[in-house]
GROMACS .gro file of C-alpha atoms in nm:
model
  217
    1MET     CA    1  16.503  14.773  -7.585
    2GLY     CA    2  16.467  14.892  -7.226
    3PHE     CA    3  16.118  14.850  -7.081
    4GLY     CA    4  15.948  14.934  -7.410
    5ILE     CA    5  15.809  14.694  -7.668
    6LYS     CA    6  15.786  14.686  -8.048
    7LEU     CA    7  15.484  14.495  -8.172
    8GLU     CA    8  15.407  14.422  -8.536
    9VAL     CA    9  15.034  14.393  -8.610
   10TRP     CA   10  14.859  14.316  -8.937
   11GLY     CA   11  14.525  14.212  -9.079
   12ASP     CA   12  14.289  14.211  -9.377
   13TYR     CA   13  14.059  14.492  -9.263
   14ALA     CA   14  14.047  14.771  -9.003
   15LEU     CA   15  13.793  15.031  -8.893
   16PHE     CA   16  13.902  15.320  -8.668
   17THR     CA   17  13.580  15.520  -8.673
   18ARG     CA   18  13.584  15.896  -8.709
   19PRO     CA   19  13.358  16.037  -8.433
   20GLU     CA   20  13.222  16.314  -8.659
   21MET     CA   21  13.050  16.052  -8.878
   22LYS     CA   22  12.718  15.984  -8.704
   23VAL     CA   23  12.551  15.708  -8.910
   24GLU     CA   24  12.776  15.559  -9.177
   25ARG     CA   25  13.111  15.455  -9.036
   26VAL     CA   26  13.427  15.604  -9.192
   27SER     CA   27  13.774  15.501  -9.079
   28TYR     CA   28  14.071  15.722  -9.004
   29ASP     CA   29  14.363  15.674  -9.244
   30VAL     CA   30  14.568  15.481  -8.988
   31ILE     CA   31  14.532  15.317  -8.649
   32THR     CA   32  14.462  15.560  -8.365
   33PRO     CA   33  14.675  15.565  -8.046
   34SER     CA   34  14.375  15.453  -7.838
   35ALA     CA   35  14.313  15.158  -8.073
   36ALA     CA   36  14.682  15.066  -8.053
   37ARG     CA   37  14.664  15.079  -7.673
   38GLY     CA   38  14.351  14.862  -7.670
   39LEU     CA   39  14.521  14.611  -7.897
   40ILE     CA   40  14.816  14.577  -7.658
   41GLU     CA   41  14.584  14.557  -7.357
   42ALA     CA   42  14.411  14.261  -7.522
   43ILE     CA   43  14.746  14.083  -7.494
   44TYR     CA   44  14.852  14.198  -7.147
   45TRP     CA   45  14.686  14.438  -6.904
   46LYS     CA   46  14.684  14.472  -6.527
   47PRO     CA   47  14.548  14.749  -6.301
   48ALA     CA   48  14.908  14.813  -6.189
   49ILE     CA   49  15.025  14.928  -6.534
   50LYS     CA   50  14.920  15.175  -6.802
   51TRP     CA   51  15.033  15.137  -7.163
   52VAL     CA   52  15.155  15.448  -7.348
   53ILE     CA   53  15.197  15.452  -7.727
   54ASP     CA   54  15.524  15.617  -7.841
   55LYS     CA   55  15.532  15.568  -8.219
   56ILE     CA   56  15.323  15.410  -8.493
   57HIS     CA   57  15.505  15.284  -8.805
   58VAL     CA   58  15.280  15.250  -9.111
   59TYR     CA   59  15.408  14.983  -9.351
   60ASN     CA   60  15.137  14.918  -9.608
   61LYS     CA   61  14.991  15.168  -9.848
   62ILE     CA   62  14.675  15.332  -9.710
   63GLN     CA   63  14.384  15.171  -9.895
   64PHE     CA   64  14.008  15.197  -9.839
   65THR     CA   65  13.719  14.974  -9.941
   66ASN     CA   66  13.341  14.986  -9.890
   67ILE     CA   67  13.151  14.713  -9.707
   68ARG     CA   68  12.804  14.670  -9.559
   69ARG     CA   69  12.766  14.553  -9.201
   70ASN     CA   70  12.476  14.445  -8.981
   71GLU     CA   71  12.432  14.672  -8.680
   72VAL     CA   72  12.157  14.742  -8.426
   73SER     CA   73  11.978  15.075  -8.406
   74GLY     CA   74  11.946  15.086  -8.026
   75LYS     CA   75  12.149  15.037  -7.711
   76ILE     CA   76  12.091  14.967  -7.344
   77SER     CA   77  12.078  15.292  -7.149
   78LYS     CA   78  12.335  15.381  -6.886
   79SER     CA   79  12.064  15.410  -6.617
   80ASN     CA   80  11.929  15.061  -6.694
   81ALA     CA   81  12.277  14.910  -6.688
   82LYS     CA   82  12.354  15.077  -6.353
   83ALA     CA   83  12.022  14.956  -6.208
   84LEU     CA   84  12.103  14.601  -6.316
   85MET     CA   85  12.446  14.625  -6.151
   86ASP     CA   86  12.286  14.754  -5.830
   87GLY     CA   87  12.025  14.474  -5.837
   88THR     CA   88  11.734  14.718  -5.853
   89GLY     CA   89  11.646  14.687  -6.222
   90THR     CA   90  11.489  14.426  -6.445
   91VAL     CA   91  11.670  14.226  -6.710
   92ASP     CA   92  11.713  14.436  -7.021
   93PHE     CA   93  11.825  14.314  -7.363
   94ILE     CA   94  11.852  14.413  -7.727
   95ASN     CA   95  11.643  14.214  -7.973
   96THR     CA   96  11.882  14.200  -8.268
   97ASN     CA   97  11.615  14.059  -8.500
   98GLU     CA   98  11.391  14.363  -8.449
   99LEU     CA   99  11.663  14.629  -8.437
  100ARG     CA  100  11.901  14.497  -8.705
  101GLN     CA  101  12.002  14.746  -8.973
  102GLN     CA  102  12.245  14.733  -9.264
  103ARG     CA  103  12.487  15.022  -9.279
  104ALA     CA  104  12.771  15.109  -9.510
  105ALA     CA  105  13.126  15.147  -9.381
  106LEU     CA  106  13.443  15.283  -9.539
  107VAL     CA  107  13.718  15.061  -9.396
  108LEU     CA  108  14.092  15.012  -9.439
  109LYS     CA  109  14.220  14.698  -9.607
  110ASP     CA  110  14.551  14.511  -9.591
  111VAL     CA  111  14.695  14.700  -9.291
  112ARG     CA  112  15.032  14.647  -9.124
  113TYR     CA  113  15.182  14.855  -8.843
  114ILE     CA  114  15.463  14.839  -8.590
  115ILE     CA  115  15.364  14.988  -8.256
  116GLU     CA  116  15.631  15.119  -8.020
  117ALA     CA  117  15.502  15.147  -7.664
  118HIS     CA  118  15.601  15.139  -7.299
  119PHE     CA  119  15.408  15.108  -6.975
  120GLU     CA  120  15.401  15.314  -6.659
  121MET     CA  121  15.311  15.199  -6.310
  122THR     CA  122  14.980  15.325  -6.173
  123GLY     CA  123  14.860  15.409  -5.823
  124ARG     CA  124  14.699  15.064  -5.802
  125ALA     CA  125  15.035  14.886  -5.803
  126GLY     CA  126  15.111  14.673  -5.496
  127GLU     CA  127  15.436  14.570  -5.330
  128GLU     CA  128  15.473  14.269  -5.561
  129ASP     CA  129  15.416  14.476  -5.875
  130THR     CA  130  15.756  14.557  -6.021
  131VAL     CA  131  15.846  14.695  -6.362
  132GLU     CA  132  16.065  14.393  -6.436
  133LYS     CA  133  15.787  14.148  -6.346
  134HIS     CA  134  15.525  14.301  -6.574
  135TYR     CA  135  15.775  14.360  -6.855
  136ASN     CA  136  15.886  13.998  -6.862
  137ILE     CA  137  15.525  13.871  -6.852
  138ALA     CA  138  15.432  14.103  -7.140
  139LEU     CA  139  15.731  13.985  -7.347
  140ARG     CA  140  15.649  13.618  -7.284
  141ARG     CA  141  15.286  13.661  -7.388
  142MET     CA  142  15.380  13.851  -7.704
  143ARG     CA  143  15.645  13.595  -7.801
  144THR     CA  144  15.409  13.300  -7.758
  145GLY     CA  145  15.099  13.466  -7.907
  146GLN     CA  146  14.898  13.464  -7.584
  147CYS     CA  147  14.616  13.712  -7.527
  148TYR     CA  148  14.318  13.769  -7.295
  149HIS     CA  149  14.091  13.811  -7.596
  150THR     CA  150  14.160  13.832  -7.968
  151PRO     CA  151  14.316  14.172  -8.054
  152CYS     CA  152  14.123  14.357  -8.321
  153PHE     CA  153  14.148  14.655  -8.551
  154GLY     CA  154  13.867  14.871  -8.418
  155CYS     CA  155  13.589  14.609  -8.449
  156ARG     CA  156  13.579  14.249  -8.327
  157GLU     CA  157  13.508  14.119  -8.677
  158PHE     CA  158  13.848  14.255  -8.788
  159PRO     CA  159  14.100  14.044  -8.589
  160ALA     CA  160  14.466  14.144  -8.568
  161ASN     CA  161  14.768  13.917  -8.598
  162PHE     CA  162  15.069  14.015  -8.389
  163LYS     CA  163  15.431  13.929  -8.318
  164LEU     CA  164  15.704  14.082  -8.103
  165ILE     CA  165  15.983  14.264  -8.286
  166GLU     CA  166  16.319  14.231  -8.111
  167GLU     CA  167  16.547  14.373  -8.381
  168ASP     CA  168  16.584  14.717  -8.536
  169ILE     CA  169  16.281  14.846  -8.724
  170LYS     CA  170  16.324  14.875  -9.099
  171PRO     CA  171  16.208  15.202  -9.257
  172SER     CA  172  15.877  15.189  -9.442
  173TYR     CA  173  15.847  15.460  -9.708
  174LEU     CA  174  15.963  15.817  -9.761
  175GLY     CA  175  15.754  16.131  -9.759
  176GLU     CA  176  15.547  16.349  -9.528
  177GLN     CA  177  15.170  16.340  -9.495
  178ASP     CA  178  14.936  16.548  -9.279
  179LEU     CA  179  14.651  16.324  -9.162
  180GLY     CA  180  14.461  16.604  -8.989
  181PHE     CA  181  14.314  16.589  -8.640
  182MET     CA  182  14.284  16.239  -8.499
  183LEU     CA  183  14.148  16.093  -8.177
  184TYR     CA  184  14.432  16.037  -7.930
  185ASP     CA  185  14.238  15.882  -7.642
  186MET     CA  186  13.955  15.932  -7.394
  187ASP     CA  187  14.034  16.124  -7.076
  188PHE     CA  188  13.901  15.926  -6.777
  189SER     CA  189  14.064  16.143  -6.508
  190ASP     CA  190  13.715  16.259  -6.403
  191THR     CA  191  13.467  15.971  -6.433
  192GLU     CA  192  13.177  16.217  -6.423
  193ASN     CA  193  13.319  16.415  -6.716
  194ILE     CA  194  13.484  16.180  -6.966
  195PHE     CA  195  13.588  16.361  -7.284
  196PRO     CA  196  13.790  16.287  -7.602
  197VAL     CA  197  14.141  16.420  -7.662
  198PHE     CA  198  14.264  16.490  -8.017
  199PHE     CA  199  14.599  16.568  -8.180
  200ARG     CA  200  14.728  16.673  -8.523
  201ALA     CA  201  14.863  16.355  -8.682
  202LYS     CA  202  15.165  16.395  -8.909
  203MET     CA  203  15.327  16.093  -9.071
  204ILE     CA  204  15.692  16.149  -9.160
  205ASN     CA  205  15.867  15.871  -9.354
  206GLY     CA  206  15.590  15.634  -9.251
  207VAL     CA  207  15.618  15.716  -8.878
  208ILE     CA  208  15.372  15.896  -8.650
  209ASP     CA  209  15.573  16.013  -8.350
  210LEU     CA  210  15.345  16.056  -8.048
  211LYS     CA  211  15.605  16.188  -7.806
  212ASN     CA  212  15.573  16.559  -7.720
  213ILE     CA  213  15.263  16.612  -7.932
  214GLU     CA  214  15.017  16.893  -7.861
  215LYS     CA  215  14.686  16.748  -7.741
  216VAL     CA  216  14.353  16.925  -7.780
  217GLY     CA  217  14.059  16.846  -7.550
   0.00000   0.00000   0.00000
């Protein structure tokens, strides 16, 4: 198993929003690498490590359903939030009663994946931060079901169940499917110029292999 992990995740609903849909939310066909990373970080994350998704195994048939969700039509501006953090602004809030809207969403249902991932040490690692230390802590938390906050499938109202897989992964289903361009992750290398990174997702025999993919900024 090395210093990688295999995590099975499943749930009733999932919503991995396509960024090109501006108003009504429409999910990608499968979990995105950034959503998979966020799910693992909900279980174990430290500034000293960075999780990298290697493979996504899709086990259940891809199924969609329509739901209606309550959302708000506004958001707190970046300048107001920064002023509050600096102590120079006034308290700002969103009145959900006044700004509530009902919007349709095309979501996934009955999802189950196995995520293969590993972590890399970052520049914020200290002398006491070793690969073995963080690996063993991550394994313990995944075995016992511990998490910092409830992992979710894209939205907090769609919680994810999880368990550590410590045996060989069974194959899901045969066939090849081109899922088109999908969000890989956000590039935070320049905090003044954060931008999305995409890749061409191809699922072969139920597996999306994310190693050596061509990324498009």
